[in-house]
Amino acid sequence: MSIPLSSANLEQISGAAVPDYDRSAITTGIVHFGVGGFHRAHQAMYLDRLLAADPDASTWGICGVGVREADAAMRDALLGQDCLYSLTLKHPDGAVETSVIGSIVDYLYAPDDPDAVVERLADPATRIVSLTVTEGGYNFSPSTGEFDAANPDVVADLSGTTPLVTVFGLVTESLARRRERGVPAFTVMSCDNVQGNGHMARSTFLAFAKLRDPELAAWIADNARFPNSMVDRITPATPPELASEVAESTGVSDNWPVVAEPFTQWVLEDDFSMGRPAFEKVGVQVVDDVTPYEHMKLRLLNAGHQALCYFGYLLGYRYVHDAASDPDIVALLRRYMTEEGKPTLAALPGVDVDEYIDTLLERFANPAIADTVARLCQDSSDRIPKWLVPVIRDRIAAGDGVPLAAAVVASWTRYAEGIDEQGEPIDVVDGLAARLVPLAQKSQTEPLAFVRDEDLFGDLADHELFTAPYLRALDLLRTVGARKTLEAVLA
């Protein structure tokens, strides 16, 4: 018989680590929008560590907030067990660690009572408002990069005639109340896996505030802070069998457990308006500038995923760990990261990049995570231009070759044709698929057609340092297949 998670039952739990601090003494200092798997495996986990390590951290508990209809399920799961939940880490060697996380101390569901959320945000005790709302949650147009003021929910919130429904409306109203009451502006801390996430948060929240009240927007711009951060931990959606696994291995009954890889990293810009937790005590890298660390992740981890996924798919792999165990793909990844990605990085204090590369290869090959190749292949038009093209540009500007990165772009082109090496259809999941698939197919007769898309590649098609290895790899992919192409590129 498993023990239901609750504050009253913590002392009965012996099969998992439990909070060893007094949760009844924890008060809310952080309000977090978007309590999903990643937040619970990452930011909330770091706060849990800090609460255990530092008695002075007791004013930094988290109050979660849900704004979407789908968030009602998280409300019910967390409130039904005093906001406790289990986090299970699965190691590549099969080892499993489960712990109970206690840093979330309350949860508010905005559709139930929007004003309760606004008042919690307006409370002087709230000093940080954090976000994991995904890139789409920032409500900007992919084509223009501007805030989408025509979004019906935004229009409704700006009207002031209906209950607030967006994170922008709730946060801005709370800042208006803080201004009226003489309470300082809090820090808005984005923890989304988005490049320049703090800049993006600042831009979009100020855009909304300016539409509502330009003077309020000016006050927010002068007083609030929006630090950038780089976050990293592979956290798949909770699989259906996880709850029973946790119950069997630990004796704990959890409404919504979380599973993640052991590796975690958080690099955070030290720019806060009302103080911050002592994150550095629990492994967070608190720095003046996140950019070089962000480049490391984007150009090695994220671009590495793209190097793996198209070749992996064409070779018949459907899980990342299987593709990452293929010797040719491992060689491609290591050589791309070491020979082309790494030389474009600025100095990274406290980071051994070669060791980081070793860690990435180990992480990719972790079978317990069961990440899919198809997921990595999705939305490539949003990924390759941000993660791989900057490496190619920097290398060309330095007069250096890009045989490996060019081969990766060629593998994307071949994948985007929509037919695999067995003649079976490939479901190209991409917002630009209607444009990309015809371009990829056109490149069979006009070889540079795909990379002449200037929105994605700029002028790369005019640089022989790129086009020569790209065309060679693309021809090999079509004539001898992915395996022999990899062998030729790596020779």
Coordinates of C-alpha atoms in Angstrom, one line a residue:
M1 CA 0.0 0.0 0.0
S2 CA 1.6 3.3 -1.1
I3 CA 1.6 6.4 1.0
P4 CA -0.2 9.5 -0.5
L5 CA 2.0 12.5 -0.7
S6 CA 1.1 15.1 1.9
S7 CA 2.8 17.2 4.6
A8 CA 1.4 15.0 7.3
N9 CA 2.8 11.8 5.7
L10 CA 6.4 13.0 5.0
E11 CA 7.8 11.3 8.1
Q12 CA 6.3 8.0 7.0
I13 CA 8.2 8.0 3.6
S14 CA 11.4 6.0 3.7
G15 CA 11.8 5.1 0.0
A16 CA 12.6 8.6 -1.2
A17 CA 14.5 11.6 0.1
V18 CA 12.1 14.1 1.6
P19 CA 12.4 17.8 2.6
D20 CA 14.4 18.1 5.8
Y21 CA 13.3 21.7 6.4
D22 CA 10.1 23.0 8.0
R23 CA 7.8 23.7 5.2
S24 CA 5.3 25.5 7.5
A25 CA 7.9 28.2 8.0
I26 CA 8.4 28.8 4.2
T27 CA 6.7 31.9 2.8
T28 CA 6.2 33.0 -0.8
G29 CA 8.8 35.2 -2.4
I30 CA 8.5 33.9 -6.0
V31 CA 5.4 33.6 -8.0
H32 CA 5.8 31.3 -11.0
F33 CA 3.7 31.1 -14.2
G34 CA 3.8 27.8 -16.0
V35 CA 4.2 25.0 -13.5
G36 CA 5.1 22.1 -15.7
G37 CA 7.6 19.3 -15.8
F38 CA 10.6 21.5 -16.6
H39 CA 9.9 24.0 -13.8
R40 CA 9.5 21.2 -11.3
A41 CA 12.7 19.4 -12.4
H42 CA 14.7 22.6 -12.6
Q43 CA 14.0 25.9 -10.8
A44 CA 11.8 24.4 -8.1
M45 CA 14.4 21.7 -7.5
Y46 CA 17.1 24.4 -7.1
L47 CA 14.9 26.2 -4.6
D48 CA 14.3 22.9 -2.7
R49 CA 18.1 22.4 -2.4
L50 CA 18.5 26.0 -1.2
L51 CA 15.8 25.7 1.4
A52 CA 17.6 22.7 2.8
A53 CA 21.0 24.3 2.7
D54 CA 20.2 27.9 3.9
P55 CA 17.9 28.8 6.7
D56 CA 17.8 32.4 5.4
A57 CA 16.1 31.2 2.2
S58 CA 12.8 30.6 4.0
T59 CA 11.2 33.7 2.4
W60 CA 11.7 32.4 -1.1
G61 CA 9.0 29.7 -1.4
I62 CA 7.2 29.4 -4.7
C63 CA 3.5 30.0 -5.4
G64 CA 2.6 28.5 -8.8
V65 CA 0.1 30.1 -11.1
G66 CA -1.9 28.5 -13.9
V67 CA -3.6 30.7 -16.5
R68 CA -4.7 28.1 -19.2
E69 CA -7.7 25.9 -19.0
A70 CA -5.3 22.9 -19.1
D71 CA -3.6 24.1 -15.9
A72 CA -6.6 23.1 -13.8
A73 CA -5.1 19.5 -13.8
M74 CA -1.9 20.8 -12.2
R75 CA -3.9 22.7 -9.7
D76 CA -5.8 19.6 -8.7
A77 CA -2.7 17.4 -8.6
L78 CA -0.6 19.8 -6.5
L79 CA -3.2 21.1 -4.1
G80 CA -4.4 17.5 -3.5
Q81 CA -0.9 16.8 -1.9
D82 CA 0.1 20.1 -0.3
C83 CA 2.0 21.1 -3.4
L84 CA 4.5 18.3 -2.9
Y85 CA 5.6 16.1 -5.8
S86 CA 8.3 13.5 -6.6
L87 CA 11.3 14.1 -8.9
T88 CA 12.9 10.9 -10.4
L89 CA 16.3 11.1 -12.0
K90 CA 17.2 8.3 -14.4
H91 CA 20.9 7.7 -15.0
P92 CA 22.4 6.2 -18.2
D93 CA 23.6 3.2 -16.2
G94 CA 20.1 2.4 -15.0
A95 CA 20.4 3.9 -11.5
V96 CA 17.3 5.8 -10.3
E97 CA 17.0 8.5 -7.6
T98 CA 13.7 9.8 -6.4
S99 CA 13.2 12.7 -4.0
V100 CA 10.2 14.7 -2.8
I101 CA 10.4 18.4 -3.7
G102 CA 8.8 20.9 -1.2
S103 CA 9.7 24.4 -2.5
I104 CA 6.3 25.0 -4.1
V105 CA 4.1 26.1 -1.2
D106 CA 0.9 27.3 -2.9
Y107 CA -0.8 27.2 -6.2
L108 CA -3.4 29.7 -7.7
Y109 CA -5.5 29.0 -10.8
A110 CA -6.1 32.4 -12.4
P111 CA -9.5 31.5 -14.0
D112 CA -10.8 30.7 -10.5
D113 CA -10.0 34.1 -9.2
P114 CA -7.9 36.5 -11.3
D115 CA -7.8 39.2 -8.6
A116 CA -6.3 36.7 -6.1
V117 CA -3.4 36.2 -8.5
V118 CA -3.0 40.0 -9.0
E119 CA -3.0 40.6 -5.2
R120 CA -0.4 37.9 -4.7
L121 CA 1.7 39.5 -7.3
A122 CA 1.2 42.9 -5.8
D123 CA 2.1 41.7 -2.3
P124 CA 5.4 43.3 -1.2
A125 CA 6.6 39.8 -0.2
T126 CA 6.6 38.9 -3.9
R127 CA 10.0 39.9 -5.2
I128 CA 10.4 37.7 -8.2
V129 CA 7.9 36.6 -10.9
S130 CA 9.3 33.7 -12.9
L131 CA 8.1 32.2 -16.1
T132 CA 8.2 28.9 -18.0
V133 CA 5.5 29.7 -20.6
T134 CA 7.4 28.4 -23.7
E135 CA 8.4 30.6 -26.6
G136 CA 4.8 30.8 -27.8
G137 CA 3.7 32.2 -24.5
Y138 CA 5.5 35.5 -25.2
N139 CA 2.9 36.3 -27.8
F140 CA 5.1 37.7 -30.5
S141 CA 4.7 37.3 -34.3
P142 CA 7.2 34.8 -35.7
S143 CA 7.3 36.8 -39.0
T144 CA 7.8 40.3 -37.5
G145 CA 9.1 39.6 -34.0
E146 CA 6.7 42.2 -32.7
F147 CA 4.2 41.7 -29.8
D148 CA 0.9 40.5 -31.2
A149 CA -1.5 43.2 -30.0
A150 CA -4.3 41.6 -32.1
N151 CA -4.4 38.4 -30.0
P152 CA -8.1 38.3 -28.8
D153 CA -7.0 37.5 -25.2
V154 CA -4.7 40.5 -25.2
V155 CA -7.4 42.7 -26.7
A156 CA -9.8 41.6 -23.9
D157 CA -7.3 42.3 -21.2
L158 CA -6.6 45.7 -22.6
S159 CA -10.3 46.5 -22.7
G160 CA -10.5 46.4 -18.9
T161 CA -14.1 45.1 -19.2
T162 CA -13.5 41.4 -18.6
P163 CA -11.6 39.3 -16.1
L164 CA -7.9 39.2 -16.8
V165 CA -6.8 36.1 -18.7
T166 CA -3.2 36.6 -19.9
V167 CA 0.1 36.6 -18.0
F168 CA 0.6 40.1 -19.4
G169 CA -2.6 41.4 -18.1
L170 CA -2.1 39.9 -14.6
V171 CA 1.5 41.0 -14.2
T172 CA 0.9 44.5 -15.6
E173 CA -2.1 45.1 -13.3
S174 CA -0.1 43.9 -10.3
L175 CA 2.7 46.3 -11.2
A176 CA 0.1 49.1 -11.6
R177 CA -1.1 48.4 -8.0
R178 CA 2.5 48.2 -6.7
R179 CA 3.2 51.6 -8.3
E180 CA 0.0 53.1 -6.7
R181 CA 0.9 51.7 -3.3
G182 CA 4.5 52.7 -3.3
V183 CA 5.8 49.1 -3.6
P184 CA 8.9 48.5 -5.6
A185 CA 8.7 46.6 -8.9
F186 CA 9.6 43.0 -8.8
T187 CA 12.0 41.1 -11.1
V188 CA 10.5 39.2 -14.0
M189 CA 12.8 36.1 -14.4
S190 CA 12.3 34.0 -17.5
C191 CA 13.4 30.4 -17.2
D192 CA 12.3 29.4 -20.7
N193 CA 14.6 27.7 -23.1
V194 CA 14.7 30.7 -25.4
Q195 CA 17.8 32.7 -26.5
G196 CA 17.8 36.1 -24.8
N197 CA 14.8 35.1 -22.7
G198 CA 15.1 38.1 -20.4
H199 CA 15.3 40.5 -23.3
M200 CA 12.2 38.8 -24.8
A201 CA 10.3 39.1 -21.5
R202 CA 11.2 42.7 -21.2
S203 CA 10.1 43.5 -24.8
T204 CA 6.8 41.8 -24.6
F205 CA 5.7 42.9 -21.1
L206 CA 6.7 46.5 -21.9
A207 CA 4.8 46.3 -25.2
F208 CA 1.6 45.2 -23.4
A209 CA 2.1 47.8 -20.7
K210 CA 2.6 50.6 -23.3
L211 CA -0.6 49.7 -25.0
R212 CA -2.4 49.9 -21.6
D213 CA -0.7 53.0 -20.1
P214 CA 2.6 54.5 -21.5
E215 CA 3.4 56.1 -18.2
L216 CA 3.1 52.8 -16.4
A217 CA 5.3 51.2 -19.1
A218 CA 7.9 53.8 -18.5
W219 CA 7.8 53.1 -14.7
I220 CA 8.2 49.4 -15.3
A221 CA 11.1 50.0 -17.7
D222 CA 12.9 52.1 -15.1
N223 CA 12.2 49.9 -12.1
A224 CA 11.6 46.3 -13.0
R225 CA 14.4 43.9 -14.0
F226 CA 14.4 41.1 -16.6
P227 CA 17.6 39.0 -16.2
N228 CA 18.6 36.6 -18.9
S229 CA 19.2 33.0 -18.1
M230 CA 20.4 29.8 -19.7
V231 CA 18.6 26.7 -18.5
D232 CA 19.3 23.0 -19.3
R233 CA 17.8 19.7 -18.2
I234 CA 16.2 17.2 -20.4
T235 CA 12.7 16.7 -18.9
P236 CA 10.3 14.6 -21.0
A237 CA 6.6 14.6 -20.5
T238 CA 5.6 12.4 -17.6
P239 CA 5.1 8.9 -19.0
P240 CA 1.9 7.1 -18.0
E241 CA 3.8 4.4 -16.1
L242 CA 5.9 6.7 -14.0
A243 CA 3.4 7.0 -11.1
S244 CA 3.3 3.2 -10.7
E245 CA 7.1 3.0 -10.9
V246 CA 7.5 5.6 -8.2
A247 CA 4.9 3.9 -6.0
E248 CA 6.6 0.5 -6.5
S249 CA 10.1 1.7 -5.8
T250 CA 9.5 4.3 -3.1
G251 CA 6.0 3.5 -1.6
V252 CA 4.9 7.0 -2.5
S253 CA 1.6 7.8 -4.3
D254 CA 2.1 10.9 -6.4
N255 CA -0.7 12.6 -8.5
W256 CA 1.8 13.9 -11.0
P257 CA 5.5 12.8 -10.7
V258 CA 8.3 14.2 -12.8
V259 CA 11.2 12.4 -14.5
A260 CA 14.4 14.0 -15.8
E261 CA 18.0 13.3 -16.6
P262 CA 20.6 13.8 -13.8
F263 CA 22.4 16.6 -15.6
T264 CA 21.2 20.1 -14.8
Q265 CA 22.6 23.6 -15.4
W266 CA 21.3 27.1 -14.8
V267 CA 23.3 30.2 -15.7
L268 CA 21.6 33.4 -14.4
E269 CA 22.3 37.1 -15.0
D270 CA 22.7 38.9 -11.6
D271 CA 20.2 41.6 -12.2
F272 CA 17.4 41.8 -9.6
S273 CA 15.4 44.7 -8.4
M274 CA 14.4 43.3 -4.9
G275 CA 17.2 40.9 -4.1
R276 CA 17.3 37.2 -4.9
P277 CA 17.9 33.8 -3.3
A278 CA 21.5 32.8 -2.8
F279 CA 21.3 30.5 -5.9
E280 CA 25.1 30.2 -6.1
K281 CA 25.0 28.1 -2.9
V282 CA 23.3 25.2 -4.8
G283 CA 25.2 25.2 -8.1
V284 CA 23.6 28.0 -10.1
Q285 CA 26.2 30.0 -12.1
V286 CA 25.3 33.6 -11.3
V287 CA 27.1 35.8 -13.8
D288 CA 27.2 39.3 -15.3
D289 CA 26.6 38.1 -18.8
V290 CA 24.8 34.9 -19.9
T291 CA 25.6 35.3 -23.6
P292 CA 28.8 33.1 -23.8
Y293 CA 27.2 30.3 -21.8
E294 CA 24.1 30.6 -24.0
H295 CA 26.2 30.3 -27.1
M296 CA 27.9 27.2 -25.7
K297 CA 24.5 25.5 -25.2
L298 CA 23.0 26.6 -28.5
R299 CA 26.0 25.8 -30.6
L300 CA 26.9 22.5 -29.0
L301 CA 23.9 20.9 -27.4
N302 CA 21.1 22.3 -29.6
A303 CA 23.0 22.2 -32.8
G304 CA 24.3 18.8 -31.8
H305 CA 20.7 17.6 -31.6
Q306 CA 20.2 18.8 -35.2
A307 CA 23.4 17.0 -36.3
L308 CA 22.0 13.8 -34.8
C309 CA 18.4 13.9 -35.8
Y310 CA 18.3 14.0 -39.6
F311 CA 21.1 11.5 -40.2
G312 CA 19.6 9.4 -37.4
Y313 CA 16.1 9.4 -38.9
L314 CA 17.5 8.6 -42.4
L315 CA 19.4 5.7 -40.8
G316 CA 16.2 4.3 -39.4
Y317 CA 16.6 5.4 -35.7
R318 CA 13.5 6.6 -33.9
Y319 CA 14.9 7.2 -30.4
V320 CA 17.7 9.6 -29.6
H321 CA 19.6 7.2 -27.4
D322 CA 19.8 4.6 -30.2
A323 CA 21.1 7.2 -32.7
A324 CA 23.5 8.5 -30.2
S325 CA 25.0 5.0 -29.8
D326 CA 25.8 4.7 -33.5
P327 CA 29.6 5.1 -33.9
D328 CA 29.3 7.2 -37.1
I329 CA 26.8 9.6 -35.5
V330 CA 28.9 9.8 -32.3
A331 CA 32.0 10.7 -34.5
L332 CA 30.0 13.3 -36.4
L333 CA 28.8 14.9 -33.1
R334 CA 32.2 14.9 -31.4
R335 CA 34.0 16.3 -34.5
Y336 CA 31.3 18.9 -35.2
M337 CA 31.4 20.1 -31.6
T338 CA 35.1 20.0 -31.2
E339 CA 36.3 21.2 -34.6
E340 CA 33.5 23.6 -35.7
G341 CA 31.3 24.6 -32.8
K342 CA 33.9 25.0 -30.0
P343 CA 36.2 27.4 -31.9
T344 CA 33.4 29.9 -32.3
L345 CA 32.8 30.2 -28.5
A346 CA 34.1 33.0 -26.3
A347 CA 36.0 32.3 -23.1
L348 CA 33.8 30.5 -20.5
P349 CA 35.0 31.0 -17.0
G350 CA 34.6 27.9 -14.9
V351 CA 33.7 25.7 -17.8
D352 CA 35.8 22.9 -19.4
V353 CA 34.2 22.8 -22.9
D354 CA 35.8 19.4 -23.7
E355 CA 34.3 17.9 -20.6
Y356 CA 31.0 19.5 -21.5
I357 CA 31.1 17.8 -24.9
D358 CA 31.8 14.5 -23.2
T359 CA 28.8 15.1 -21.0
L360 CA 26.6 15.9 -23.9
L361 CA 27.4 12.7 -25.7
E362 CA 26.6 10.7 -22.6
R363 CA 23.4 12.6 -22.1
F364 CA 22.2 12.0 -25.7
A365 CA 22.8 8.3 -25.2
N366 CA 20.8 8.0 -22.0
P367 CA 18.2 5.3 -22.8
A368 CA 16.1 6.1 -19.7
I369 CA 15.0 9.4 -21.1
A370 CA 13.5 7.9 -24.3
D371 CA 13.6 11.1 -26.3
T372 CA 12.4 10.7 -29.9
V373 CA 14.3 11.6 -33.1
A374 CA 11.1 13.0 -34.5
R375 CA 10.9 15.6 -31.7
L376 CA 14.3 16.9 -32.5
C377 CA 13.4 17.1 -36.2
Q378 CA 10.4 19.3 -35.5
D379 CA 10.4 23.0 -36.3
S380 CA 13.8 22.9 -37.9
S381 CA 13.2 26.2 -39.6
D382 CA 13.2 27.8 -36.2
R383 CA 16.2 25.9 -34.9
I384 CA 18.9 25.6 -37.6
P385 CA 19.0 29.4 -38.3
K386 CA 19.5 30.1 -34.6
W387 CA 21.8 27.3 -33.6
L388 CA 23.8 26.1 -36.6
V389 CA 23.9 29.0 -39.1
P390 CA 25.7 31.3 -36.6
V391 CA 28.5 28.7 -36.3
I392 CA 28.7 28.5 -40.1
R393 CA 28.8 32.3 -40.4
D394 CA 31.5 32.7 -37.8
R395 CA 33.7 30.0 -39.4
I396 CA 33.4 31.5 -42.8
A397 CA 34.2 35.0 -41.5
A398 CA 37.4 33.5 -40.1
G399 CA 38.2 31.8 -43.4
D400 CA 37.6 28.3 -41.9
G401 CA 35.8 25.4 -43.4
V402 CA 32.5 23.9 -42.3
P403 CA 32.4 20.4 -43.8
L404 CA 30.5 18.9 -40.9
A405 CA 28.0 21.7 -40.4
A406 CA 27.4 21.8 -44.1
A407 CA 26.7 18.1 -44.1
V408 CA 24.1 18.6 -41.3
V409 CA 22.3 21.2 -43.4
A410 CA 22.4 18.8 -46.3
S411 CA 20.9 16.1 -44.1
W412 CA 18.1 18.5 -43.3
T413 CA 17.5 19.2 -47.0
R414 CA 17.3 15.5 -47.7
Y415 CA 15.0 14.9 -44.7
A416 CA 12.8 17.8 -45.8
E417 CA 12.2 16.2 -49.2
G418 CA 9.6 14.2 -47.2
I419 CA 10.6 10.7 -48.4
D420 CA 13.0 8.4 -46.6
E421 CA 15.6 6.0 -48.0
Q422 CA 13.0 3.2 -48.2
G423 CA 10.5 5.4 -50.1
E424 CA 8.3 5.9 -47.1
P425 CA 6.8 9.3 -46.4
I426 CA 8.4 11.5 -43.7
D427 CA 6.0 13.7 -41.8
V428 CA 7.9 17.1 -41.9
V429 CA 6.5 18.9 -38.8
D430 CA 7.4 22.5 -39.3
G431 CA 5.6 25.8 -39.4
L432 CA 7.2 26.4 -42.8
A433 CA 6.7 22.9 -44.2
A434 CA 4.6 24.0 -47.1
R435 CA 7.5 26.1 -48.3
L436 CA 10.4 23.9 -47.2
V437 CA 9.3 20.6 -48.7
P438 CA 8.9 22.0 -52.3
L439 CA 12.3 23.8 -52.0
A440 CA 14.0 20.6 -50.8
Q441 CA 12.5 18.7 -53.7
K442 CA 13.4 21.5 -56.1
S443 CA 17.0 21.2 -55.0
Q444 CA 17.1 17.8 -56.8
T445 CA 17.3 19.8 -60.1
E446 CA 18.5 23.2 -58.7
P447 CA 21.0 22.0 -56.1
L448 CA 21.2 25.3 -54.1
A449 CA 17.4 26.0 -54.1
F450 CA 16.9 25.1 -50.5
V451 CA 19.8 27.1 -49.1
R452 CA 18.9 30.2 -51.2
D453 CA 16.0 30.8 -48.8
E454 CA 17.5 34.0 -47.4
D455 CA 15.1 34.1 -44.4
L456 CA 16.8 30.9 -43.2
F457 CA 20.3 31.1 -44.5
G458 CA 21.0 34.7 -45.5
D459 CA 23.7 34.7 -48.1
L460 CA 25.3 31.4 -47.3
A461 CA 24.5 30.1 -50.8
D462 CA 27.1 32.6 -52.1
H463 CA 30.0 31.3 -50.0
E464 CA 32.0 28.4 -51.5
L465 CA 33.3 27.4 -48.1
F466 CA 29.8 26.4 -47.3
T467 CA 28.3 25.4 -50.7
A468 CA 31.2 23.0 -51.8
P469 CA 30.8 20.6 -48.8
Y470 CA 27.0 21.1 -48.7
L471 CA 26.6 20.1 -52.4
R472 CA 29.0 17.2 -52.0
A473 CA 27.1 15.8 -48.9
L474 CA 23.7 16.4 -50.5
D475 CA 24.7 14.5 -53.7
L476 CA 26.1 11.6 -51.6
L477 CA 22.9 11.5 -49.5
R478 CA 20.8 11.0 -52.6
T479 CA 23.1 8.6 -54.4
V480 CA 24.7 6.4 -51.8
G481 CA 22.5 7.1 -48.7
A482 CA 23.1 8.4 -45.2
R483 CA 25.5 5.7 -44.0
K484 CA 28.0 6.1 -46.8
T485 CA 27.6 9.8 -46.6
L486 CA 28.7 9.9 -43.0
E487 CA 31.6 7.6 -43.8
A488 CA 32.7 9.9 -46.6
V489 CA 32.3 13.1 -44.5
L490 CA 34.2 11.6 -41.6
A491 CA 37.0 10.1 -43.7

